Amino acid sequence: MASGETVSETRAAKTPAAASRVDRAPSAGRIPAGGESEPAGRTTIADGVVAKVAGIAAREVSGVHALGGGGARALGAIRDAVNATDLTQGVKVEVGETQAAADISIVVAYPAPIQDVAENVRQAVTGAITRLVGLQVVEVNVDVNDVHLPSDDADDDAESRVS
């Protein structure tokens, strides 16, 4: 990062402006209600924090079995086994000065209605990012890449017929 360059300017330089889904312009100063002045300073929230908030919110939705594609879930199972769960698995975010956009990849538990689960994920992620991070959410894309059947778990628990 060059001298005098802000984190936002560096991030904006790495991402083409035409491809950006979020507002990258610096926010205008605001005066809180009551006319009190705010202390000087700036809060910067890392993209990973927003991704983690989105991942946690999506996992809490009824009907979501897992996040991420097949390969990511396999790697996630290994991480879980060594107590290193990745809460951002299946989540990609783009964060600007005042806005955020998220792409969430989910596996829906059968027989949950897929459209309802996707909409509930969209609402949960939007609410969590807005409430906890304070950013306006401009879009949440939900990619349903698999349906988990209850019989899939039964196969894992069955005893092997060979030794």
PDB file of C-alpha atoms in Angstrom:
ATOM      1  CA  MET A   1       0.000   0.000   0.000  1.00  0.00           C
ATOM      2  CA  ALA A   2       1.411   3.360  -0.995  1.00  0.00           C
ATOM      3  CA  SER A   3       1.989   6.103   1.534  1.00  0.00           C
ATOM      4  CA  GLY A   4      -1.207   8.058   2.237  1.00  0.00           C
ATOM      5  CA  GLU A   5      -3.399   5.468   0.472  1.00  0.00           C
ATOM      6  CA  THR A   6      -6.333   4.100   2.452  1.00  0.00           C
ATOM      7  CA  VAL A   7      -7.364   0.459   2.714  1.00  0.00           C
ATOM      8  CA  SER A   8     -10.500   1.246   0.683  1.00  0.00           C
ATOM      9  CA  GLU A   9      -8.459   2.815  -2.111  1.00  0.00           C
ATOM     10  CA  THR A  10      -6.166  -0.209  -2.191  1.00  0.00           C
ATOM     11  CA  ARG A  11      -9.132  -2.604  -2.230  1.00  0.00           C
ATOM     12  CA  ALA A  12     -10.828  -0.550  -4.985  1.00  0.00           C
ATOM     13  CA  ALA A  13      -7.643  -0.576  -7.063  1.00  0.00           C
ATOM     14  CA  LYS A  14      -7.571  -4.383  -6.947  1.00  0.00           C
ATOM     15  CA  THR A  15     -11.222  -4.706  -8.034  1.00  0.00           C
ATOM     16  CA  PRO A  16     -12.357  -3.231 -11.351  1.00  0.00           C
ATOM     17  CA  ALA A  17     -14.990  -0.554 -10.729  1.00  0.00           C
ATOM     18  CA  ALA A  18     -17.250  -1.855 -13.496  1.00  0.00           C
ATOM     19  CA  ALA A  19     -17.434  -5.323 -11.910  1.00  0.00           C
ATOM     20  CA  SER A  20     -18.173  -4.064  -8.398  1.00  0.00           C
ATOM     21  CA  ARG A  21     -21.604  -4.764  -6.942  1.00  0.00           C
ATOM     22  CA  VAL A  22     -21.197  -2.440  -3.956  1.00  0.00           C
ATOM     23  CA  ASP A  23     -20.724   1.272  -3.329  1.00  0.00           C
ATOM     24  CA  ARG A  24     -17.030   2.007  -2.955  1.00  0.00           C
ATOM     25  CA  ALA A  25     -17.336   5.780  -2.493  1.00  0.00           C
ATOM     26  CA  PRO A  26     -16.311   7.077   0.933  1.00  0.00           C
ATOM     27  CA  SER A  27     -19.280   7.751   3.177  1.00  0.00           C
ATOM     28  CA  ALA A  28     -20.128  11.349   3.973  1.00  0.00           C
ATOM     29  CA  GLY A  29     -19.693  12.469   7.565  1.00  0.00           C
ATOM     30  CA  ARG A  30     -22.841  12.428   9.633  1.00  0.00           C
ATOM     31  CA  ILE A  31     -23.837  14.186  12.807  1.00  0.00           C
ATOM     32  CA  PRO A  32     -25.670  12.015  15.332  1.00  0.00           C
ATOM     33  CA  ALA A  33     -29.064  12.962  16.726  1.00  0.00           C
ATOM     34  CA  GLY A  34     -28.838  15.572  19.431  1.00  0.00           C
ATOM     35  CA  GLY A  35     -26.092  17.513  17.662  1.00  0.00           C
ATOM     36  CA  GLU A  36     -23.269  15.781  19.552  1.00  0.00           C
ATOM     37  CA  SER A  37     -20.042  15.401  17.646  1.00  0.00           C
ATOM     38  CA  GLU A  38     -18.471  12.013  17.050  1.00  0.00           C
ATOM     39  CA  PRO A  39     -14.915  11.255  18.133  1.00  0.00           C
ATOM     40  CA  ALA A  40     -12.432  11.186  15.278  1.00  0.00           C
ATOM     41  CA  GLY A  41     -11.465   7.823  13.891  1.00  0.00           C
ATOM     42  CA  ARG A  42     -12.464   5.113  11.503  1.00  0.00           C
ATOM     43  CA  THR A  43     -13.621   1.522  11.868  1.00  0.00           C
ATOM     44  CA  THR A  44     -12.571  -0.972   9.221  1.00  0.00           C
ATOM     45  CA  ILE A  45     -14.227  -4.376   9.084  1.00  0.00           C
ATOM     46  CA  ALA A  46     -12.384  -7.127   7.201  1.00  0.00           C
ATOM     47  CA  ASP A  47     -14.137  -9.018   4.426  1.00  0.00           C
ATOM     48  CA  GLY A  48     -13.553 -12.235   6.388  1.00  0.00           C
ATOM     49  CA  VAL A  49     -15.602 -10.902   9.294  1.00  0.00           C
ATOM     50  CA  VAL A  50     -18.555 -10.197   6.990  1.00  0.00           C
ATOM     51  CA  ALA A  51     -18.170 -13.669   5.421  1.00  0.00           C
ATOM     52  CA  LYS A  52     -18.135 -15.312   8.855  1.00  0.00           C
ATOM     53  CA  VAL A  53     -21.283 -13.426   9.958  1.00  0.00           C
ATOM     54  CA  ALA A  54     -23.013 -14.480   6.720  1.00  0.00           C
ATOM     55  CA  GLY A  55     -21.915 -18.115   7.142  1.00  0.00           C
ATOM     56  CA  ILE A  56     -23.139 -18.339  10.714  1.00  0.00           C
ATOM     57  CA  ALA A  57     -26.495 -16.770   9.783  1.00  0.00           C
ATOM     58  CA  ALA A  58     -26.980 -19.143   6.825  1.00  0.00           C
ATOM     59  CA  ARG A  59     -26.169 -22.240   8.920  1.00  0.00           C
ATOM     60  CA  GLU A  60     -28.838 -21.272  11.463  1.00  0.00           C
ATOM     61  CA  VAL A  61     -31.644 -21.418   8.859  1.00  0.00           C
ATOM     62  CA  SER A  62     -33.936 -24.423   9.133  1.00  0.00           C
ATOM     63  CA  GLY A  63     -33.526 -26.677   6.100  1.00  0.00           C
ATOM     64  CA  VAL A  64     -29.855 -25.859   5.489  1.00  0.00           C
ATOM     65  CA  HIS A  65     -27.832 -29.047   5.842  1.00  0.00           C
ATOM     66  CA  ALA A  66     -24.419 -27.611   4.941  1.00  0.00           C
ATOM     67  CA  LEU A  67     -22.633 -24.807   3.128  1.00  0.00           C
ATOM     68  CA  GLY A  68     -20.275 -25.176   0.176  1.00  0.00           C
ATOM     69  CA  GLY A  69     -19.837 -27.578  -2.712  1.00  0.00           C
ATOM     70  CA  GLY A  70     -18.804 -31.226  -2.501  1.00  0.00           C
ATOM     71  CA  GLY A  71     -15.056 -30.605  -2.382  1.00  0.00           C
ATOM     72  CA  ALA A  72     -15.393 -27.811   0.170  1.00  0.00           C
ATOM     73  CA  ARG A  73     -17.596 -30.000   2.363  1.00  0.00           C
ATOM     74  CA  ALA A  74     -15.079 -32.868   2.223  1.00  0.00           C
ATOM     75  CA  LEU A  75     -12.296 -30.519   3.270  1.00  0.00           C
ATOM     76  CA  GLY A  76     -14.633 -29.059   5.913  1.00  0.00           C
ATOM     77  CA  ALA A  77     -15.169 -32.528   7.394  1.00  0.00           C
ATOM     78  CA  ILE A  78     -11.421 -32.861   7.842  1.00  0.00           C
ATOM     79  CA  ARG A  79     -11.251 -29.403   9.456  1.00  0.00           C
ATOM     80  CA  ASP A  80     -14.116 -30.326  11.798  1.00  0.00           C
ATOM     81  CA  ALA A  81     -12.270 -33.482  12.846  1.00  0.00           C
ATOM     82  CA  VAL A  82      -9.302 -31.396  14.019  1.00  0.00           C
ATOM     83  CA  ASN A  83     -11.482 -28.679  15.601  1.00  0.00           C
ATOM     84  CA  ALA A  84     -10.692 -26.059  12.924  1.00  0.00           C
ATOM     85  CA  THR A  85     -14.172 -25.427  11.487  1.00  0.00           C
ATOM     86  CA  ASP A  86     -14.229 -22.862   8.665  1.00  0.00           C
ATOM     87  CA  LEU A  87     -17.362 -20.761   9.171  1.00  0.00           C
ATOM     88  CA  THR A  88     -16.785 -18.999   5.841  1.00  0.00           C
ATOM     89  CA  GLN A  89     -17.003 -22.230   3.820  1.00  0.00           C
ATOM     90  CA  GLY A  90     -19.411 -21.733   0.905  1.00  0.00           C
ATOM     91  CA  VAL A  91     -19.527 -17.954   1.415  1.00  0.00           C
ATOM     92  CA  LYS A  92     -18.072 -15.226  -0.780  1.00  0.00           C
ATOM     93  CA  VAL A  93     -18.580 -11.557  -0.003  1.00  0.00           C
ATOM     94  CA  GLU A  94     -17.787  -8.252  -1.612  1.00  0.00           C
ATOM     95  CA  VAL A  95     -17.522  -5.390   0.865  1.00  0.00           C
ATOM     96  CA  GLY A  96     -17.519  -1.678   0.101  1.00  0.00           C
ATOM     97  CA  GLU A  97     -17.566   1.421   2.271  1.00  0.00           C
ATOM     98  CA  THR A  98     -21.284   1.243   3.076  1.00  0.00           C
ATOM     99  CA  GLN A  99     -22.547  -1.826   1.226  1.00  0.00           C
ATOM    100  CA  ALA A 100     -21.980  -5.554   1.009  1.00  0.00           C
ATOM    101  CA  ALA A 101     -22.979  -8.343  -1.387  1.00  0.00           C
ATOM    102  CA  ALA A 102     -22.821 -12.065  -0.642  1.00  0.00           C
ATOM    103  CA  ASP A 103     -22.850 -15.332  -2.570  1.00  0.00           C
ATOM    104  CA  ILE A 104     -23.857 -18.356  -0.471  1.00  0.00           C
ATOM    105  CA  SER A 105     -23.638 -21.977  -1.640  1.00  0.00           C
ATOM    106  CA  ILE A 106     -25.909 -24.348   0.316  1.00  0.00           C
ATOM    107  CA  VAL A 107     -27.061 -27.951   0.568  1.00  0.00           C
ATOM    108  CA  VAL A 108     -30.760 -28.248   1.413  1.00  0.00           C
ATOM    109  CA  ALA A 109     -32.026 -31.019   3.682  1.00  0.00           C
ATOM    110  CA  TYR A 110     -34.748 -33.121   2.025  1.00  0.00           C
ATOM    111  CA  PRO A 111     -37.804 -32.553   2.069  1.00  0.00           C
ATOM    112  CA  ALA A 112     -37.473 -28.830   2.867  1.00  0.00           C
ATOM    113  CA  PRO A 113     -38.943 -26.552   0.167  1.00  0.00           C
ATOM    114  CA  ILE A 114     -35.866 -25.276  -1.687  1.00  0.00           C
ATOM    115  CA  GLN A 115     -37.264 -21.854  -2.633  1.00  0.00           C
ATOM    116  CA  ASP A 116     -38.373 -21.202   0.965  1.00  0.00           C
ATOM    117  CA  VAL A 117     -34.997 -22.237   2.372  1.00  0.00           C
ATOM    118  CA  ALA A 118     -33.183 -20.008  -0.148  1.00  0.00           C
ATOM    119  CA  GLU A 119     -35.393 -17.023   0.722  1.00  0.00           C
ATOM    120  CA  ASN A 120     -34.921 -17.648   4.461  1.00  0.00           C
ATOM    121  CA  VAL A 121     -31.130 -17.772   3.951  1.00  0.00           C
ATOM    122  CA  ARG A 122     -31.302 -14.499   1.997  1.00  0.00           C
ATOM    123  CA  GLN A 123     -33.273 -12.822   4.804  1.00  0.00           C
ATOM    124  CA  ALA A 124     -31.096 -14.236   7.609  1.00  0.00           C
ATOM    125  CA  VAL A 125     -27.838 -13.181   5.931  1.00  0.00           C
ATOM    126  CA  THR A 126     -29.184  -9.723   5.089  1.00  0.00           C
ATOM    127  CA  GLY A 127     -30.434  -9.212   8.652  1.00  0.00           C
ATOM    128  CA  ALA A 128     -27.214 -10.419  10.277  1.00  0.00           C
ATOM    129  CA  ILE A 129     -24.911  -8.288   8.118  1.00  0.00           C
ATOM    130  CA  THR A 130     -27.099  -5.213   8.557  1.00  0.00           C
ATOM    131  CA  ARG A 131     -27.516  -5.676  12.326  1.00  0.00           C
ATOM    132  CA  LEU A 132     -24.034  -6.867  13.305  1.00  0.00           C
ATOM    133  CA  VAL A 133     -21.789  -5.190  10.741  1.00  0.00           C
ATOM    134  CA  GLY A 134     -23.848  -2.102   9.921  1.00  0.00           C
ATOM    135  CA  LEU A 135     -23.589  -2.397   6.136  1.00  0.00           C
ATOM    136  CA  GLN A 136     -26.406  -2.117   3.627  1.00  0.00           C
ATOM    137  CA  VAL A 137     -26.804  -5.456   1.820  1.00  0.00           C
ATOM    138  CA  VAL A 138     -27.366  -4.936  -1.899  1.00  0.00           C
ATOM    139  CA  GLU A 139     -27.692  -8.602  -2.874  1.00  0.00           C
ATOM    140  CA  VAL A 140     -27.482 -12.127  -1.514  1.00  0.00           C
ATOM    141  CA  ASN A 141     -27.229 -14.815  -4.182  1.00  0.00           C
ATOM    142  CA  VAL A 142     -28.060 -18.321  -2.991  1.00  0.00           C
ATOM    143  CA  ASP A 143     -26.712 -21.277  -4.973  1.00  0.00           C
ATOM    144  CA  VAL A 144     -28.362 -24.579  -4.052  1.00  0.00           C
ATOM    145  CA  ASN A 145     -25.914 -27.212  -5.238  1.00  0.00           C
ATOM    146  CA  ASP A 146     -27.238 -30.372  -3.569  1.00  0.00           C
ATOM    147  CA  VAL A 147     -30.077 -31.945  -1.607  1.00  0.00           C
ATOM    148  CA  HIS A 148     -29.149 -34.016   1.429  1.00  0.00           C
ATOM    149  CA  LEU A 149     -31.231 -37.154   1.908  1.00  0.00           C
ATOM    150  CA  PRO A 150     -31.744 -38.659   5.380  1.00  0.00           C
ATOM    151  CA  SER A 151     -30.621 -42.009   3.935  1.00  0.00           C
ATOM    152  CA  ASP A 152     -27.190 -40.441   3.240  1.00  0.00           C
ATOM    153  CA  ASP A 153     -26.560 -40.327   6.998  1.00  0.00           C
ATOM    154  CA  ALA A 154     -27.775 -43.911   7.466  1.00  0.00           C
ATOM    155  CA  ASP A 155     -25.171 -45.136   4.966  1.00  0.00           C
ATOM    156  CA  ASP A 156     -22.395 -43.555   7.051  1.00  0.00           C
ATOM    157  CA  ASP A 157     -23.585 -45.280  10.230  1.00  0.00           C
ATOM    158  CA  ALA A 158     -24.014 -48.762   8.698  1.00  0.00           C
ATOM    159  CA  GLU A 159     -21.462 -51.380   9.643  1.00  0.00           C
ATOM    160  CA  SER A 160     -19.095 -52.496   6.952  1.00  0.00           C
ATOM    161  CA  ARG A 161     -19.806 -55.954   5.556  1.00  0.00           C
ATOM    162  CA  VAL A 162     -16.117 -56.602   4.982  1.00  0.00           C
ATOM    163  CA  SER A 163     -13.225 -56.489   7.363  1.00  0.00           C
TER     164      SER A 163
END
